[in-house]
Amino acid sequence: MTKARKILVNTEQFKNGDALFEPLIAAGYEVEVNETFRLPSEAELIEKLRDGVVATIAGGEPYTAHVLETAPDLKIIARWGVGYDKVDVAAATKAGIPVAMAFGANHESVAEYAHAMALSLACRIGPRDAIVKSGKWVFDGFHPGLWGRTAGIVGLGRIGGAMARRCVGGGMKVVVYDPFATDEQLQSLGATRIVLEELFAVADLISVHAPSTPETRHLVNAERLALVKPTAILVNTSRGPLIDETALVAALAENRIGGVGLDVFEVEPLPESSRLRSFDNVLLSPHVSGMDRMAERLVTERCVSNILEFLGGRSKAIAPYVVNPQVLAG
Ligand SMILES: NC(=O)c1ccc[n+]([C@@H]2O[C@H](COP(=O)([O-])OP(=O)(O)OC[C@H]3O[C@@H](n4cnc5c(N)ncnc54)[C@H](O)[C@@H]3O)[C@@H](O)[C@H]2O)c1
């Protein structure tokens, strides 16, 4: 029987032959890139992992217990990103498979994108571009702007911290809800801690950066949306389940919120019929905020390095990136 040597790149942004994967090929692995711009379903993933696949560079495809039980050669999952809500980490741990993240490689990209969404909404750049391109030249009213206002950051991790820095740099006062953030973190940013309900009530910009967990599901719900200023802007570049989209659509339909920027959705791809597609003051994008050119290289290099180190027997080297480090013991 031939030795298993295949590595699957399941994330949708790359092409076979991409130079970023050359170190894997140079190390003797066969690299197969998903070129469909669509993530594999659970059934497709099972089929792909059936034979000879030792590692994956994973997008948001589902690593369920069933997938992991039926992947006989899989040794490591290297996530192209930092969210692991689509991986059954307990099942991976049981199977002895490390789940390695690319921490620290695309947080600036996401924060920049969230900030760009917020600025674009607050300055009404899209609608004005459309006005001028349609041949008109009109004053459509004063735009809200952001400087001198209050930014509410939910989740002060790598991305939330980078977003807070941008807001401070943009002349905003920053308030934070994060039960795990330290006083030192807040002080270094010049930010103030606040309870969640108050954040919703005082913020002119609410930017969501907490992970998707059972506790954060529908953290933005009807009750909290009822507290926001009618001019407030809400941005979510974290994960769709953090927002109750039905409640958000109701707030938008009743003009109870000023603008919304969403890169992530409860169901992805966003269904064509979603009412979120129908509002002028909503900016939408297809889960791409962490994918700037810098991240393309840095995140991919981290995935490649995590795989080569682990398969090369240097498991300690990947410990800072692994969410189930107990599988690295010994
Ligand atoms: N849209 C994209 O392309 C994209 C790219 C990268 C990451 N993300 C998402 O962004 C999230 C944040 O990434 P990060 O690198 O900043 O993660 P991180 O782990 O550095 O930070 C998450 C922060 O959320 C806080 N937190 C945890 N539970 C909370 C709660 N109940 N309420 C408020 N805060 C809470 C944590 O204390 C931590 O400070 C990830 O979980 C990921 O899902 C999205």
Tab-separated table of N, CA, C and O and ligand atoms in Angstrom, residues 82-83 85 106-107 110 154-160 177-181 209-212 215-216 219 237-239 263-264 287-290, ligand 1:
chain	number	residue	atom	x	y	z
A	82	VAL	N	-9.203	31.785	11.858
A	82	VAL	CA	-9.112	31.643	13.315
A	82	VAL	C	-10.384	31.104	13.970
A	82	VAL	O	-10.380	30.794	15.149
A	83	GLY	N	-11.475	31.012	13.220
A	83	GLY	CA	-12.726	30.509	13.805
A	83	GLY	C	-12.752	28.986	13.676
A	83	GLY	O	-12.377	28.439	12.639
A	85	ASP	N	-15.641	27.168	14.731
A	85	ASP	CA	-17.009	26.798	15.049
A	85	ASP	C	-17.548	25.684	14.140
A	85	ASP	O	-18.574	25.090	14.445
A	106	ASN	N	-4.590	37.315	10.212
A	106	ASN	CA	-5.544	38.124	9.412
A	106	ASN	C	-6.427	39.062	10.242
A	106	ASN	O	-7.423	39.579	9.749
A	107	HIS	N	-6.016	39.313	11.499
A	107	HIS	CA	-6.873	40.170	12.323
A	107	HIS	C	-6.888	41.619	11.835
A	107	HIS	O	-7.924	42.287	11.899
A	110	VAL	N	-9.391	41.888	8.963
A	110	VAL	CA	-10.800	41.919	9.375
A	110	VAL	C	-11.150	43.268	10.002
A	110	VAL	O	-12.194	43.866	9.706
A	154	VAL	N	-17.779	44.749	20.903
A	154	VAL	CA	-18.186	43.528	21.600
A	154	VAL	C	-17.142	42.456	21.295
A	154	VAL	O	-17.074	41.962	20.161
A	155	GLY	N	-16.311	42.135	22.292
A	155	GLY	CA	-15.229	41.164	22.088
A	155	GLY	C	-13.930	41.881	21.768
A	155	GLY	O	-13.736	42.357	20.649
A	156	LEU	N	-13.045	41.971	22.767
A	156	LEU	CA	-11.803	42.748	22.596
A	156	LEU	C	-10.604	41.808	22.413
A	156	LEU	O	-9.628	41.883	23.136
A	157	GLY	N	-10.709	40.908	21.450
A	157	GLY	CA	-9.575	40.019	21.161
A	157	GLY	C	-8.678	40.664	20.124
A	157	GLY	O	-8.544	41.883	20.066
A	158	ARG	N	-8.071	39.809	19.284
A	158	ARG	CA	-7.150	40.335	18.269
A	158	ARG	C	-7.867	41.308	17.336
A	158	ARG	O	-7.372	42.401	17.066
A	159	ILE	N	-9.027	40.892	16.841
A	159	ILE	CA	-9.732	41.737	15.865
A	159	ILE	C	-10.404	42.920	16.559
A	159	ILE	O	-10.280	44.066	16.114
A	160	GLY	N	-11.096	42.636	17.673
A	160	GLY	CA	-11.759	43.720	18.402
A	160	GLY	C	-10.749	44.770	18.852
A	160	GLY	O	-11.011	45.975	18.793
A	177	TYR	N	-17.530	45.712	25.642
A	177	TYR	CA	-18.096	44.602	26.423
A	177	TYR	C	-17.303	43.348	26.078
A	177	TYR	O	-17.306	42.910	24.908
A	178	ASP	N	-16.604	42.837	27.051
A	178	ASP	CA	-15.883	41.560	26.901
A	178	ASP	C	-15.618	41.046	28.310
A	178	ASP	O	-14.770	41.584	29.025
A	179	PRO	N	-16.354	40.005	28.739
A	179	PRO	CA	-16.189	39.536	30.119
A	179	PRO	C	-14.784	39.055	30.428
A	179	PRO	O	-14.422	38.928	31.600
A	180	PHE	N	-13.984	38.761	29.396
A	180	PHE	CA	-12.638	38.210	29.640
A	180	PHE	C	-11.521	39.230	29.404
A	180	PHE	O	-10.351	38.910	29.596
A	181	ALA	N	-11.850	40.431	28.981
A	181	ALA	CA	-10.803	41.437	28.721
A	181	ALA	C	-10.230	41.926	30.043
A	181	ALA	O	-10.960	42.091	31.029
A	209	HIS	N	-17.206	41.362	17.607
A	209	HIS	CA	-15.980	40.591	17.372
A	209	HIS	C	-15.819	39.427	18.341
A	209	HIS	O	-14.706	38.942	18.543
A	210	ALA	N	-16.897	38.987	18.973
A	210	ALA	CA	-16.831	37.820	19.867
A	210	ALA	C	-16.945	36.554	19.013
A	210	ALA	O	-17.491	36.593	17.909
A	211	PRO	N	-16.430	35.423	19.509
A	211	PRO	CA	-16.550	34.183	18.734
A	211	PRO	C	-17.969	33.633	18.777
A	211	PRO	O	-18.775	34.039	19.617
A	212	SER	N	-18.248	32.719	17.860
A	212	SER	CA	-19.554	32.069	17.850
A	212	SER	C	-19.530	30.890	18.822
A	212	SER	O	-18.819	29.907	18.611
A	215	GLU	N	-23.030	30.650	24.077
A	215	GLU	CA	-23.311	31.856	24.889
A	215	GLU	C	-23.527	33.097	24.014
A	215	GLU	O	-24.253	34.004	24.404
A	216	THR	N	-22.844	33.168	22.873
A	216	THR	CA	-22.941	34.394	22.061
A	216	THR	C	-24.019	34.290	20.974
A	216	THR	O	-24.238	35.242	20.236
A	219	LEU	N	-26.603	37.150	20.399
A	219	LEU	CA	-26.208	38.211	21.340
A	219	LEU	C	-26.852	39.538	20.903
A	219	LEU	O	-27.253	40.355	21.724
A	237	THR	N	-18.443	41.346	11.519
A	237	THR	CA	-17.476	40.598	10.708
A	237	THR	C	-17.062	39.331	11.447
A	237	THR	O	-16.076	38.698	11.074
A	238	SER	N	-17.796	38.961	12.512
A	238	SER	CA	-17.384	37.820	13.324
A	238	SER	C	-18.007	36.523	12.810
A	238	SER	O	-17.404	35.813	11.990
A	239	ARG	N	-19.232	36.261	13.229
A	239	ARG	CA	-19.942	35.080	12.755
A	239	ARG	C	-21.438	35.381	12.748
A	239	ARG	O	-21.949	36.053	13.660
A	263	ASP	N	-20.590	40.957	7.013
A	263	ASP	CA	-19.726	40.100	6.201
A	263	ASP	C	-20.060	38.629	6.438
A	263	ASP	O	-19.590	37.756	5.722
A	264	VAL	N	-20.859	38.373	7.482
A	264	VAL	CA	-21.164	36.994	7.898
A	264	VAL	C	-22.659	36.880	8.190
A	264	VAL	O	-23.298	37.862	8.579
A	287	HIS	N	-18.421	37.032	3.269
A	287	HIS	CA	-17.477	36.452	4.227
A	287	HIS	C	-16.033	36.536	3.699
A	287	HIS	O	-15.360	35.520	3.518
A	288	VAL	N	-15.605	37.765	3.457
A	288	VAL	CA	-14.276	37.967	2.860
A	288	VAL	C	-13.407	38.953	3.647
A	288	VAL	O	-12.312	39.302	3.196
A	289	SER	N	-13.880	39.395	4.814
A	289	SER	CA	-13.164	40.485	5.481
A	289	SER	C	-11.748	40.098	5.907
A	289	SER	O	-10.884	40.949	6.046
A	290	GLY	N	-11.497	38.805	6.096
A	290	GLY	CA	-10.156	38.379	6.519
A	290	GLY	C	-9.257	38.031	5.355
A	290	GLY	O	-8.253	37.342	5.526
B	1	LIG	N1	-15.262	37.401	8.659
B	1	LIG	C1	-14.084	36.816	8.620
B	1	LIG	O1	-13.536	36.574	7.543
B	1	LIG	C2	-13.386	36.456	9.913
B	1	LIG	C3	-12.003	36.300	9.902
B	1	LIG	C4	-11.353	36.011	11.108
B	1	LIG	C5	-12.090	35.845	12.265
B	1	LIG	N2	-13.447	35.986	12.239
B	1	LIG	C6	-14.220	35.823	13.465
B	1	LIG	O2	-13.863	36.823	14.382
B	1	LIG	C7	-13.905	36.265	15.711
B	1	LIG	C8	-12.931	37.018	16.577
B	1	LIG	O3	-11.606	36.720	16.142
B	1	LIG	P1	-10.346	37.120	17.036
B	1	LIG	O4	-9.140	36.658	16.279
B	1	LIG	O5	-10.440	38.516	17.462
B	1	LIG	O6	-10.593	36.136	18.274
B	1	LIG	P2	-10.001	36.283	19.746
B	1	LIG	O7	-10.132	34.943	20.370
B	1	LIG	O8	-8.665	36.950	19.693
B	1	LIG	O9	-11.026	37.297	20.440
B	1	LIG	C9	-12.338	36.996	20.791
B	1	LIG	C10	-12.692	37.881	21.976
B	1	LIG	O10	-14.073	37.677	22.278
B	1	LIG	C11	-14.185	37.650	23.694
B	1	LIG	N3	-15.404	36.962	24.087
B	1	LIG	C12	-15.587	35.648	24.318
B	1	LIG	N4	-16.866	35.424	24.697
B	1	LIG	C13	-17.471	36.639	24.721
B	1	LIG	C14	-18.788	37.057	25.040
B	1	LIG	N5	-19.722	36.185	25.435
B	1	LIG	N6	-19.092	38.368	24.935
B	1	LIG	C15	-18.138	39.271	24.554
B	1	LIG	N7	-16.876	38.928	24.254
B	1	LIG	C16	-16.549	37.620	24.333
B	1	LIG	C17	-12.917	36.973	24.175
B	1	LIG	O11	-12.644	37.299	25.524
B	1	LIG	C18	-11.890	37.559	23.235
B	1	LIG	O12	-11.316	38.733	23.772
B	1	LIG	C19	-13.509	34.794	15.507
B	1	LIG	O13	-14.095	33.978	16.465
B	1	LIG	C20	-13.991	34.475	14.114
B	1	LIG	O14	-15.195	33.756	14.221
B	1	LIG	C21	-14.100	36.290	11.088
